[in-house]
């Protein structure tokens, strides 16, 4: 794809994956790097004092602004062509910045909407995709392993399923390293992604079944088939398909909260009775739909990650 601003041919993953606002009627034509340079100079629309889309000047809601910053924060990173699927920090991390606190525009905004300080001596934050966050003391948590153990206590997610990212670098690369070695300091925000399952070439899984489940009983006097199955042929997806999102909708009901157990289960199509992973959403009472998970292409295969973000609209 060619960026209309810098006129440079770039990979599709160097552009936002979706329009900046729900109201935008154009595809993203500015690359992430150009958006990063422009977001502070968001154009002014007469009679409107908020933020606007830098391409079409459409006013941005708070939700749109979060989506915008989710996109532009990735513009600080570059793709290593030898490691397709692996995002690497463009600046890297060196001892000279070990004590530097870099929250980034998205993290700063999340801090404001969640009533968190942008910086507090000795405190850093771990944020999930849903916006849920946890604070930790730098004096008490000094290493990646210690952080994962502490997160297990708070989230009930075992360390092997925790993927921690800071400034585009995967903290799993050197689990013995101190947090300071990654540049994590006071006021920093670390992204936590929960990996439910990793599909690698050795697993020999080509097709998977996603069973979306609303929580109705499968048998008995009140029997109702409360699930829907989707088969994903991962082995034959085009290489430019990087992510698959699975959304559970309330359909004709007002909200997801009207169902007892909104969740999904994943199976290997060749072994449909053997469950590979599952996830149940807990906080969807006031939403019409929920993005249950994202299946992302990696250098090694595919990763099934918890998403949990709520959404408006029924399917």
PDB file of C-alpha atoms in Angstrom:
ATOM      1  CA  UNK A   1       0.000   0.000   0.000  1.00  0.00           C
ATOM      2  CA  UNK A   2       1.141   3.548  -0.680  1.00  0.00           C
ATOM      3  CA  UNK A   3       0.751   6.214   1.981  1.00  0.00           C
ATOM      4  CA  UNK A   4      -1.010   9.243   0.510  1.00  0.00           C
ATOM      5  CA  UNK A   5       0.945  11.581   2.773  1.00  0.00           C
ATOM      6  CA  UNK A   6       4.567  10.421   2.471  1.00  0.00           C
ATOM      7  CA  UNK A   7       4.056   8.630  -0.900  1.00  0.00           C
ATOM      8  CA  UNK A   8       5.967   5.590   0.348  1.00  0.00           C
ATOM      9  CA  UNK A   9       5.026   1.991  -0.435  1.00  0.00           C
ATOM     10  CA  UNK A  10       4.607   0.114   2.847  1.00  0.00           C
ATOM     11  CA  UNK A  11       3.269  -3.147   4.238  1.00  0.00           C
ATOM     12  CA  UNK A  12      -0.447  -3.269   5.059  1.00  0.00           C
ATOM     13  CA  UNK A  13       0.382  -3.818   8.742  1.00  0.00           C
ATOM     14  CA  UNK A  14       1.994  -0.351   8.754  1.00  0.00           C
ATOM     15  CA  UNK A  15      -1.482   1.185   8.318  1.00  0.00           C
ATOM     16  CA  UNK A  16      -4.417   1.247  10.767  1.00  0.00           C
ATOM     17  CA  UNK A  17      -6.405  -1.966  10.542  1.00  0.00           C
ATOM     18  CA  UNK A  18      -9.759  -0.125  10.549  1.00  0.00           C
ATOM     19  CA  UNK A  19     -11.120   3.405   9.963  1.00  0.00           C
ATOM     20  CA  UNK A  20     -10.308   5.835  12.753  1.00  0.00           C
ATOM     21  CA  UNK A  21     -13.973   6.608  13.452  1.00  0.00           C
ATOM     22  CA  UNK A  22     -17.248   4.803  12.868  1.00  0.00           C
ATOM     23  CA  UNK A  23     -18.353   7.846  10.887  1.00  0.00           C
ATOM     24  CA  UNK A  24     -15.317   7.915   8.553  1.00  0.00           C
ATOM     25  CA  UNK A  25     -16.295   6.864   5.031  1.00  0.00           C
ATOM     26  CA  UNK A  26     -12.736   6.350   3.781  1.00  0.00           C
ATOM     27  CA  UNK A  27     -10.189   3.590   4.179  1.00  0.00           C
ATOM     28  CA  UNK A  28      -7.033   4.514   6.159  1.00  0.00           C
ATOM     29  CA  UNK A  29      -4.627   6.016   3.626  1.00  0.00           C
ATOM     30  CA  UNK A  30      -2.057   7.548   6.004  1.00  0.00           C
ATOM     31  CA  UNK A  31       0.567   5.180   7.404  1.00  0.00           C
ATOM     32  CA  UNK A  32       1.027   4.826  11.149  1.00  0.00           C
ATOM     33  CA  UNK A  33       4.235   6.849  11.118  1.00  0.00           C
ATOM     34  CA  UNK A  34       2.545   9.802   9.421  1.00  0.00           C
ATOM     35  CA  UNK A  35      -0.424   9.557  11.770  1.00  0.00           C
ATOM     36  CA  UNK A  36       1.975   9.619  14.711  1.00  0.00           C
ATOM     37  CA  UNK A  37       3.419  12.897  13.449  1.00  0.00           C
ATOM     38  CA  UNK A  38      -0.021  14.410  12.899  1.00  0.00           C
ATOM     39  CA  UNK A  39      -2.092  13.406  15.927  1.00  0.00           C
ATOM     40  CA  UNK A  40      -0.939  16.355  18.037  1.00  0.00           C
ATOM     41  CA  UNK A  41      -1.911  18.697  15.216  1.00  0.00           C
ATOM     42  CA  UNK A  42      -5.422  17.286  14.826  1.00  0.00           C
ATOM     43  CA  UNK A  43      -7.285  19.695  12.567  1.00  0.00           C
ATOM     44  CA  UNK A  44      -9.757  22.173  13.987  1.00  0.00           C
ATOM     45  CA  UNK A  45     -13.339  22.095  12.717  1.00  0.00           C
ATOM     46  CA  UNK A  46     -15.226  25.413  13.055  1.00  0.00           C
ATOM     47  CA  UNK A  47     -17.592  25.260  16.020  1.00  0.00           C
ATOM     48  CA  UNK A  48     -15.985  22.056  17.353  1.00  0.00           C
ATOM     49  CA  UNK A  49     -13.318  22.077  20.070  1.00  0.00           C
ATOM     50  CA  UNK A  50     -12.560  18.323  20.254  1.00  0.00           C
ATOM     51  CA  UNK A  51     -10.229  16.059  18.301  1.00  0.00           C
ATOM     52  CA  UNK A  52     -10.788  15.253  14.628  1.00  0.00           C
ATOM     53  CA  UNK A  53      -9.701  12.639  12.098  1.00  0.00           C
ATOM     54  CA  UNK A  54      -6.455  13.910  10.492  1.00  0.00           C
ATOM     55  CA  UNK A  55      -7.594  12.683   7.072  1.00  0.00           C
ATOM     56  CA  UNK A  56     -11.240  13.771   6.712  1.00  0.00           C
ATOM     57  CA  UNK A  57     -11.591  16.050   9.790  1.00  0.00           C
ATOM     58  CA  UNK A  58     -14.530  14.033  11.158  1.00  0.00           C
ATOM     59  CA  UNK A  59     -15.020  14.837  14.892  1.00  0.00           C
ATOM     60  CA  UNK A  60     -13.736  12.076  17.189  1.00  0.00           C
ATOM     61  CA  UNK A  61     -15.649  10.693  20.160  1.00  0.00           C
ATOM     62  CA  UNK A  62     -13.772   9.436  23.228  1.00  0.00           C
ATOM     63  CA  UNK A  63     -14.040   5.879  21.887  1.00  0.00           C
ATOM     64  CA  UNK A  64     -12.757   7.008  18.476  1.00  0.00           C
ATOM     65  CA  UNK A  65      -9.856   8.815  20.127  1.00  0.00           C
ATOM     66  CA  UNK A  66      -8.838   5.640  21.992  1.00  0.00           C
ATOM     67  CA  UNK A  67      -8.972   3.691  18.730  1.00  0.00           C
ATOM     68  CA  UNK A  68      -6.905   6.393  17.036  1.00  0.00           C
ATOM     69  CA  UNK A  69      -4.221   6.260  19.706  1.00  0.00           C
ATOM     70  CA  UNK A  70      -4.196   2.459  19.679  1.00  0.00           C
ATOM     71  CA  UNK A  71      -3.200   2.754  16.041  1.00  0.00           C
ATOM     72  CA  UNK A  72      -0.654   5.545  16.264  1.00  0.00           C
ATOM     73  CA  UNK A  73       1.187   4.153  19.276  1.00  0.00           C
ATOM     74  CA  UNK A  74       2.291   1.305  16.995  1.00  0.00           C
ATOM     75  CA  UNK A  75       3.937   3.808  14.661  1.00  0.00           C
ATOM     76  CA  UNK A  76       6.938   3.929  16.996  1.00  0.00           C
ATOM     77  CA  UNK A  77       7.686   0.372  15.873  1.00  0.00           C
ATOM     78  CA  UNK A  78       9.091  -1.071  12.657  1.00  0.00           C
ATOM     79  CA  UNK A  79       8.702  -4.475  11.100  1.00  0.00           C
ATOM     80  CA  UNK A  80      11.790  -6.660  10.901  1.00  0.00           C
ATOM     81  CA  UNK A  81      11.400  -8.429   7.543  1.00  0.00           C
ATOM     82  CA  UNK A  82      13.363 -11.388   8.924  1.00  0.00           C
ATOM     83  CA  UNK A  83      10.743 -11.777  11.633  1.00  0.00           C
ATOM     84  CA  UNK A  84       7.355 -11.286  10.015  1.00  0.00           C
ATOM     85  CA  UNK A  85       4.728 -11.265  12.738  1.00  0.00           C
ATOM     86  CA  UNK A  86       7.159  -9.990  15.374  1.00  0.00           C
ATOM     87  CA  UNK A  87       7.031  -6.280  16.232  1.00  0.00           C
ATOM     88  CA  UNK A  88      10.300  -4.784  17.406  1.00  0.00           C
ATOM     89  CA  UNK A  89      10.994  -1.446  19.091  1.00  0.00           C
ATOM     90  CA  UNK A  90      12.530   0.987  16.648  1.00  0.00           C
ATOM     91  CA  UNK A  91      14.627   2.665  19.307  1.00  0.00           C
ATOM     92  CA  UNK A  92      15.414  -0.440  21.307  1.00  0.00           C
ATOM     93  CA  UNK A  93      16.094  -0.324  25.038  1.00  0.00           C
ATOM     94  CA  UNK A  94      19.428   0.701  26.468  1.00  0.00           C
ATOM     95  CA  UNK A  95      20.691   1.213  30.036  1.00  0.00           C
ATOM     96  CA  UNK A  96      20.725   4.953  29.433  1.00  0.00           C
ATOM     97  CA  UNK A  97      16.918   5.015  29.338  1.00  0.00           C
ATOM     98  CA  UNK A  98      16.353   2.280  31.917  1.00  0.00           C
ATOM     99  CA  UNK A  99      14.853   4.725  34.392  1.00  0.00           C
ATOM    100  CA  UNK A 100      12.866   6.664  31.796  1.00  0.00           C
ATOM    101  CA  UNK A 101       9.073   6.499  32.046  1.00  0.00           C
ATOM    102  CA  UNK A 102       7.287   6.355  28.706  1.00  0.00           C
ATOM    103  CA  UNK A 103       3.560   5.936  28.921  1.00  0.00           C
ATOM    104  CA  UNK A 104       2.679   7.001  25.367  1.00  0.00           C
ATOM    105  CA  UNK A 105      -0.483   8.813  24.214  1.00  0.00           C
ATOM    106  CA  UNK A 106      -2.808   5.820  24.618  1.00  0.00           C
ATOM    107  CA  UNK A 107      -1.525   4.966  28.081  1.00  0.00           C
ATOM    108  CA  UNK A 108      -1.826   8.581  29.198  1.00  0.00           C
ATOM    109  CA  UNK A 109      -5.405   8.702  27.947  1.00  0.00           C
ATOM    110  CA  UNK A 110      -6.277   5.405  29.640  1.00  0.00           C
ATOM    111  CA  UNK A 111      -4.838   6.849  32.806  1.00  0.00           C
ATOM    112  CA  UNK A 112      -7.109   9.867  32.545  1.00  0.00           C
ATOM    113  CA  UNK A 113     -10.312   7.952  31.782  1.00  0.00           C
ATOM    114  CA  UNK A 114      -9.611   5.468  34.572  1.00  0.00           C
ATOM    115  CA  UNK A 115      -8.739   8.231  37.056  1.00  0.00           C
ATOM    116  CA  UNK A 116      -5.129   7.078  37.276  1.00  0.00           C
ATOM    117  CA  UNK A 117      -2.216   9.473  37.644  1.00  0.00           C
ATOM    118  CA  UNK A 118       0.047   9.688  34.611  1.00  0.00           C
ATOM    119  CA  UNK A 119       3.031   9.293  36.908  1.00  0.00           C
ATOM    120  CA  UNK A 120       3.480   8.284  40.504  1.00  0.00           C
ATOM    121  CA  UNK A 121       6.783   7.613  42.234  1.00  0.00           C
ATOM    122  CA  UNK A 122       7.520   3.905  42.265  1.00  0.00           C
ATOM    123  CA  UNK A 123       4.251   2.800  40.627  1.00  0.00           C
ATOM    124  CA  UNK A 124       3.665   1.339  37.159  1.00  0.00           C
ATOM    125  CA  UNK A 125       0.554  -0.127  35.532  1.00  0.00           C
ATOM    126  CA  UNK A 126      -0.443  -3.220  33.583  1.00  0.00           C
ATOM    127  CA  UNK A 127      -3.372  -2.676  31.197  1.00  0.00           C
ATOM    128  CA  UNK A 128      -5.560  -5.266  29.448  1.00  0.00           C
ATOM    129  CA  UNK A 129      -7.250  -4.744  26.084  1.00  0.00           C
ATOM    130  CA  UNK A 130     -10.528  -4.135  27.905  1.00  0.00           C
ATOM    131  CA  UNK A 131      -9.034  -1.137  29.733  1.00  0.00           C
ATOM    132  CA  UNK A 132      -8.898  -2.988  33.057  1.00  0.00           C
ATOM    133  CA  UNK A 133      -5.657  -2.129  34.800  1.00  0.00           C
ATOM    134  CA  UNK A 134      -3.541  -3.071  37.798  1.00  0.00           C
ATOM    135  CA  UNK A 135      -0.938  -1.023  39.641  1.00  0.00           C
ATOM    136  CA  UNK A 136       2.320  -2.391  41.024  1.00  0.00           C
ATOM    137  CA  UNK A 137       5.208  -1.035  43.053  1.00  0.00           C
ATOM    138  CA  UNK A 138       8.609  -0.949  41.369  1.00  0.00           C
ATOM    139  CA  UNK A 139      10.151  -1.605  44.759  1.00  0.00           C
ATOM    140  CA  UNK A 140       8.160  -4.827  45.189  1.00  0.00           C
ATOM    141  CA  UNK A 141       8.167  -6.047  41.562  1.00  0.00           C
ATOM    142  CA  UNK A 142      11.585  -5.907  39.937  1.00  0.00           C
ATOM    143  CA  UNK A 143      11.639  -8.698  37.330  1.00  0.00           C
ATOM    144  CA  UNK A 144       9.403 -10.015  34.554  1.00  0.00           C
ATOM    145  CA  UNK A 145       8.936 -13.304  36.362  1.00  0.00           C
ATOM    146  CA  UNK A 146       7.907 -11.547  39.576  1.00  0.00           C
ATOM    147  CA  UNK A 147       5.410  -9.439  37.611  1.00  0.00           C
ATOM    148  CA  UNK A 148       3.862 -12.523  36.000  1.00  0.00           C
ATOM    149  CA  UNK A 149       3.478 -14.214  39.365  1.00  0.00           C
ATOM    150  CA  UNK A 150       1.831 -11.084  40.784  1.00  0.00           C
ATOM    151  CA  UNK A 151      -0.493 -10.901  37.773  1.00  0.00           C
ATOM    152  CA  UNK A 152      -1.468 -14.529  38.259  1.00  0.00           C
ATOM    153  CA  UNK A 153      -2.677 -13.635  41.746  1.00  0.00           C
ATOM    154  CA  UNK A 154      -4.774 -10.747  40.414  1.00  0.00           C
ATOM    155  CA  UNK A 155      -6.062 -12.232  37.141  1.00  0.00           C
ATOM    156  CA  UNK A 156      -5.919 -16.012  37.733  1.00  0.00           C
ATOM    157  CA  UNK A 157      -4.015 -16.288  34.428  1.00  0.00           C
ATOM    158  CA  UNK A 158      -0.993 -18.576  34.573  1.00  0.00           C
ATOM    159  CA  UNK A 159       2.364 -17.029  33.558  1.00  0.00           C
ATOM    160  CA  UNK A 160       2.726 -19.150  30.407  1.00  0.00           C
ATOM    161  CA  UNK A 161      -0.428 -17.526  29.007  1.00  0.00           C
ATOM    162  CA  UNK A 162       0.660 -13.965  29.802  1.00  0.00           C
ATOM    163  CA  UNK A 163       2.179 -11.901  27.006  1.00  0.00           C
ATOM    164  CA  UNK A 164       3.620  -8.635  28.297  1.00  0.00           C
ATOM    165  CA  UNK A 165       4.529  -5.851  25.869  1.00  0.00           C
ATOM    166  CA  UNK A 166       6.227  -2.530  26.522  1.00  0.00           C
ATOM    167  CA  UNK A 167       7.156  -0.105  23.727  1.00  0.00           C
ATOM    168  CA  UNK A 168       6.739  -2.878  21.161  1.00  0.00           C
ATOM    169  CA  UNK A 169       9.095  -5.289  22.917  1.00  0.00           C
ATOM    170  CA  UNK A 170       7.950  -8.646  24.244  1.00  0.00           C
ATOM    171  CA  UNK A 171       8.976  -8.982  27.882  1.00  0.00           C
ATOM    172  CA  UNK A 172       8.994 -12.757  27.466  1.00  0.00           C
ATOM    173  CA  UNK A 173      12.233 -12.551  25.492  1.00  0.00           C
ATOM    174  CA  UNK A 174      14.344 -12.376  28.646  1.00  0.00           C
ATOM    175  CA  UNK A 175      12.190 -13.481  31.595  1.00  0.00           C
ATOM    176  CA  UNK A 176      15.066 -13.102  34.064  1.00  0.00           C
ATOM    177  CA  UNK A 177      15.666  -9.470  33.144  1.00  0.00           C
ATOM    178  CA  UNK A 178      14.727  -6.661  35.471  1.00  0.00           C
ATOM    179  CA  UNK A 179      11.892  -4.329  34.510  1.00  0.00           C
ATOM    180  CA  UNK A 180      14.378  -1.463  34.484  1.00  0.00           C
ATOM    181  CA  UNK A 181      16.309  -3.200  31.691  1.00  0.00           C
ATOM    182  CA  UNK A 182      13.276  -2.706  29.458  1.00  0.00           C
ATOM    183  CA  UNK A 183      12.977   0.962  30.383  1.00  0.00           C
ATOM    184  CA  UNK A 184       9.953   0.431  32.638  1.00  0.00           C
ATOM    185  CA  UNK A 185       9.874   3.168  35.234  1.00  0.00           C
ATOM    186  CA  UNK A 186       7.519   5.174  37.380  1.00  0.00           C
ATOM    187  CA  UNK A 187       4.235   5.846  35.577  1.00  0.00           C
ATOM    188  CA  UNK A 188       4.903   3.343  32.771  1.00  0.00           C
ATOM    189  CA  UNK A 189       2.117   1.259  31.247  1.00  0.00           C
ATOM    190  CA  UNK A 190       2.682  -2.374  30.239  1.00  0.00           C
ATOM    191  CA  UNK A 191       0.215  -4.133  27.919  1.00  0.00           C
ATOM    192  CA  UNK A 192      -1.017  -7.574  29.029  1.00  0.00           C
ATOM    193  CA  UNK A 193      -2.334  -9.905  26.341  1.00  0.00           C
ATOM    194  CA  UNK A 194      -3.740 -13.255  27.439  1.00  0.00           C
ATOM    195  CA  UNK A 195      -2.750 -16.016  25.008  1.00  0.00           C
ATOM    196  CA  UNK A 196      -5.228 -18.877  25.285  1.00  0.00           C
ATOM    197  CA  UNK A 197      -3.605 -21.149  22.735  1.00  0.00           C
ATOM    198  CA  UNK A 198      -0.660 -21.181  20.321  1.00  0.00           C
ATOM    199  CA  UNK A 199      -0.978 -23.042  17.027  1.00  0.00           C
ATOM    200  CA  UNK A 200       2.473 -24.027  15.767  1.00  0.00           C
ATOM    201  CA  UNK A 201       3.582 -26.138  12.783  1.00  0.00           C
ATOM    202  CA  UNK A 202       4.299 -29.055  15.120  1.00  0.00           C
ATOM    203  CA  UNK A 203       0.687 -29.088  16.328  1.00  0.00           C
ATOM    204  CA  UNK A 204      -0.458 -29.997  12.789  1.00  0.00           C
ATOM    205  CA  UNK A 205      -3.721 -28.101  13.279  1.00  0.00           C
ATOM    206  CA  UNK A 206      -5.044 -26.781   9.959  1.00  0.00           C
ATOM    207  CA  UNK A 207      -8.703 -26.051  10.643  1.00  0.00           C
ATOM    208  CA  UNK A 208     -10.255 -24.954  13.919  1.00  0.00           C
ATOM    209  CA  UNK A 209     -13.854 -24.788  15.079  1.00  0.00           C
ATOM    210  CA  UNK A 210     -14.960 -21.771  17.116  1.00  0.00           C
ATOM    211  CA  UNK A 211     -18.115 -22.501  19.065  1.00  0.00           C
ATOM    212  CA  UNK A 212     -19.789 -19.269  20.126  1.00  0.00           C
ATOM    213  CA  UNK A 213     -21.956 -19.967  23.151  1.00  0.00           C
ATOM    214  CA  UNK A 214     -24.711 -17.935  24.807  1.00  0.00           C
ATOM    215  CA  UNK A 215     -25.292 -20.218  27.782  1.00  0.00           C
ATOM    216  CA  UNK A 216     -28.552 -21.972  27.057  1.00  0.00           C
ATOM    217  CA  UNK A 217     -28.852 -25.604  28.239  1.00  0.00           C
ATOM    218  CA  UNK A 218     -27.828 -28.236  25.690  1.00  0.00           C
ATOM    219  CA  UNK A 219     -30.450 -30.731  26.872  1.00  0.00           C
ATOM    220  CA  UNK A 220     -33.414 -31.122  29.214  1.00  0.00           C
ATOM    221  CA  UNK A 221     -36.922 -29.715  29.281  1.00  0.00           C
ATOM    222  CA  UNK A 222     -35.735 -26.230  28.319  1.00  0.00           C
ATOM    223  CA  UNK A 223     -33.496 -27.420  25.475  1.00  0.00           C
ATOM    224  CA  UNK A 224     -32.476 -24.722  23.031  1.00  0.00           C
ATOM    225  CA  UNK A 225     -29.451 -24.853  20.754  1.00  0.00           C
ATOM    226  CA  UNK A 226     -27.615 -21.873  22.199  1.00  0.00           C
ATOM    227  CA  UNK A 227     -24.391 -22.044  20.228  1.00  0.00           C
ATOM    228  CA  UNK A 228     -23.090 -21.281  16.765  1.00  0.00           C
ATOM    229  CA  UNK A 229     -20.051 -22.866  15.118  1.00  0.00           C
ATOM    230  CA  UNK A 230     -17.600 -21.197  12.754  1.00  0.00           C
ATOM    231  CA  UNK A 231     -14.872 -23.158  10.956  1.00  0.00           C
ATOM    232  CA  UNK A 232     -11.661 -21.245  10.246  1.00  0.00           C
ATOM    233  CA  UNK A 233      -9.391 -22.749   7.580  1.00  0.00           C
ATOM    234  CA  UNK A 234      -6.179 -21.240   8.925  1.00  0.00           C
ATOM    235  CA  UNK A 235      -3.905 -23.226   6.625  1.00  0.00           C
ATOM    236  CA  UNK A 236      -5.389 -21.689   3.472  1.00  0.00           C
ATOM    237  CA  UNK A 237      -5.889 -18.091   4.554  1.00  0.00           C
ATOM    238  CA  UNK A 238      -4.061 -15.540   2.350  1.00  0.00           C
ATOM    239  CA  UNK A 239      -0.794 -14.271   3.816  1.00  0.00           C
ATOM    240  CA  UNK A 240      -2.129 -10.719   4.027  1.00  0.00           C
ATOM    241  CA  UNK A 241      -4.791 -11.853   6.524  1.00  0.00           C
ATOM    242  CA  UNK A 242      -3.141 -11.084   9.854  1.00  0.00           C
ATOM    243  CA  UNK A 243      -6.055 -11.216  12.311  1.00  0.00           C
ATOM    244  CA  UNK A 244      -9.421 -12.934  12.732  1.00  0.00           C
ATOM    245  CA  UNK A 245     -11.900 -11.489  15.235  1.00  0.00           C
ATOM    246  CA  UNK A 246     -14.763 -13.490  16.730  1.00  0.00           C
ATOM    247  CA  UNK A 247     -17.702 -11.442  17.986  1.00  0.00           C
ATOM    248  CA  UNK A 248     -20.627 -12.647  20.087  1.00  0.00           C
ATOM    249  CA  UNK A 249     -23.796 -10.604  19.521  1.00  0.00           C
ATOM    250  CA  UNK A 250     -26.961 -10.273  21.597  1.00  0.00           C
ATOM    251  CA  UNK A 251     -28.894 -10.601  18.315  1.00  0.00           C
ATOM    252  CA  UNK A 252     -32.512  -9.593  19.118  1.00  0.00           C
ATOM    253  CA  UNK A 253     -31.916  -9.133  22.842  1.00  0.00           C
ATOM    254  CA  UNK A 254     -31.055  -5.679  24.235  1.00  0.00           C
ATOM    255  CA  UNK A 255     -27.674  -6.693  25.697  1.00  0.00           C
ATOM    256  CA  UNK A 256     -25.298  -9.617  26.144  1.00  0.00           C
ATOM    257  CA  UNK A 257     -26.149  -9.489  29.849  1.00  0.00           C
ATOM    258  CA  UNK A 258     -29.484 -11.190  29.092  1.00  0.00           C
ATOM    259  CA  UNK A 259     -27.602 -14.439  28.456  1.00  0.00           C
ATOM    260  CA  UNK A 260     -26.271 -16.625  31.301  1.00  0.00           C
ATOM    261  CA  UNK A 261     -22.853 -17.591  29.933  1.00  0.00           C
ATOM    262  CA  UNK A 262     -21.526 -15.712  26.867  1.00  0.00           C
ATOM    263  CA  UNK A 263     -18.347 -17.519  25.858  1.00  0.00           C
ATOM    264  CA  UNK A 264     -16.538 -19.487  23.172  1.00  0.00           C
ATOM    265  CA  UNK A 265     -14.786 -22.822  22.864  1.00  0.00           C
ATOM    266  CA  UNK A 266     -12.174 -23.834  20.293  1.00  0.00           C
ATOM    267  CA  UNK A 267     -11.635 -27.303  18.821  1.00  0.00           C
ATOM    268  CA  UNK A 268      -9.421 -28.929  16.211  1.00  0.00           C
ATOM    269  CA  UNK A 269     -11.706 -29.849  13.316  1.00  0.00           C
ATOM    270  CA  UNK A 270      -9.979 -33.233  13.059  1.00  0.00           C
ATOM    271  CA  UNK A 271     -10.638 -33.882  16.762  1.00  0.00           C
ATOM    272  CA  UNK A 272     -13.967 -32.112  17.400  1.00  0.00           C
ATOM    273  CA  UNK A 273     -14.447 -33.604  20.873  1.00  0.00           C
ATOM    274  CA  UNK A 274     -11.101 -32.351  22.239  1.00  0.00           C
ATOM    275  CA  UNK A 275     -11.375 -28.768  23.487  1.00  0.00           C
ATOM    276  CA  UNK A 276      -8.245 -26.679  22.915  1.00  0.00           C
ATOM    277  CA  UNK A 277      -9.253 -23.588  24.881  1.00  0.00           C
ATOM    278  CA  UNK A 278     -12.226 -21.569  26.088  1.00  0.00           C
ATOM    279  CA  UNK A 279     -13.066 -18.115  27.378  1.00  0.00           C
ATOM    280  CA  UNK A 280     -16.086 -16.694  29.184  1.00  0.00           C
ATOM    281  CA  UNK A 281     -16.829 -12.970  29.278  1.00  0.00           C
ATOM    282  CA  UNK A 282     -17.817 -11.710  32.717  1.00  0.00           C
ATOM    283  CA  UNK A 283     -18.570  -8.013  32.248  1.00  0.00           C
ATOM    284  CA  UNK A 284     -20.855  -7.549  29.269  1.00  0.00           C
ATOM    285  CA  UNK A 285     -24.164  -6.690  30.919  1.00  0.00           C
ATOM    286  CA  UNK A 286     -24.684  -3.330  29.192  1.00  0.00           C
ATOM    287  CA  UNK A 287     -23.256  -4.131  25.771  1.00  0.00           C
ATOM    288  CA  UNK A 288     -24.911  -5.429  22.606  1.00  0.00           C
ATOM    289  CA  UNK A 289     -21.847  -7.372  21.500  1.00  0.00           C
ATOM    290  CA  UNK A 290     -18.416  -8.428  22.686  1.00  0.00           C
ATOM    291  CA  UNK A 291     -15.216  -9.203  20.786  1.00  0.00           C
ATOM    292  CA  UNK A 292     -14.403 -12.498  22.459  1.00  0.00           C
ATOM    293  CA  UNK A 293     -11.016 -13.229  20.936  1.00  0.00           C
ATOM    294  CA  UNK A 294      -8.520 -12.419  18.225  1.00  0.00           C
ATOM    295  CA  UNK A 295      -6.595 -15.042  16.269  1.00  0.00           C
ATOM    296  CA  UNK A 296      -3.332 -13.422  15.147  1.00  0.00           C
ATOM    297  CA  UNK A 297      -0.743 -14.668  12.696  1.00  0.00           C
ATOM    298  CA  UNK A 298       2.758 -14.968  14.157  1.00  0.00           C
ATOM    299  CA  UNK A 299       6.098 -16.051  12.791  1.00  0.00           C
ATOM    300  CA  UNK A 300       5.527 -19.469  14.358  1.00  0.00           C
ATOM    301  CA  UNK A 301       1.871 -19.908  13.344  1.00  0.00           C
ATOM    302  CA  UNK A 302      -1.197 -18.474  15.102  1.00  0.00           C
ATOM    303  CA  UNK A 303      -2.055 -17.246  18.579  1.00  0.00           C
ATOM    304  CA  UNK A 304      -5.546 -17.197  20.082  1.00  0.00           C
ATOM    305  CA  UNK A 305      -5.742 -14.148  22.352  1.00  0.00           C
ATOM    306  CA  UNK A 306      -8.401 -12.935  24.745  1.00  0.00           C
ATOM    307  CA  UNK A 307      -9.923  -9.643  23.653  1.00  0.00           C
ATOM    308  CA  UNK A 308     -13.034  -8.954  25.746  1.00  0.00           C
ATOM    309  CA  UNK A 309     -13.718  -5.484  24.354  1.00  0.00           C
ATOM    310  CA  UNK A 310     -17.365  -4.474  24.317  1.00  0.00           C
ATOM    311  CA  UNK A 311     -19.099  -3.136  21.231  1.00  0.00           C
ATOM    312  CA  UNK A 312     -22.371  -1.607  20.126  1.00  0.00           C
ATOM    313  CA  UNK A 313     -24.517  -3.184  17.416  1.00  0.00           C
ATOM    314  CA  UNK A 314     -26.155  -6.555  16.825  1.00  0.00           C
ATOM    315  CA  UNK A 315     -25.536  -9.071  14.053  1.00  0.00           C
TER     316      UNK A 315
END
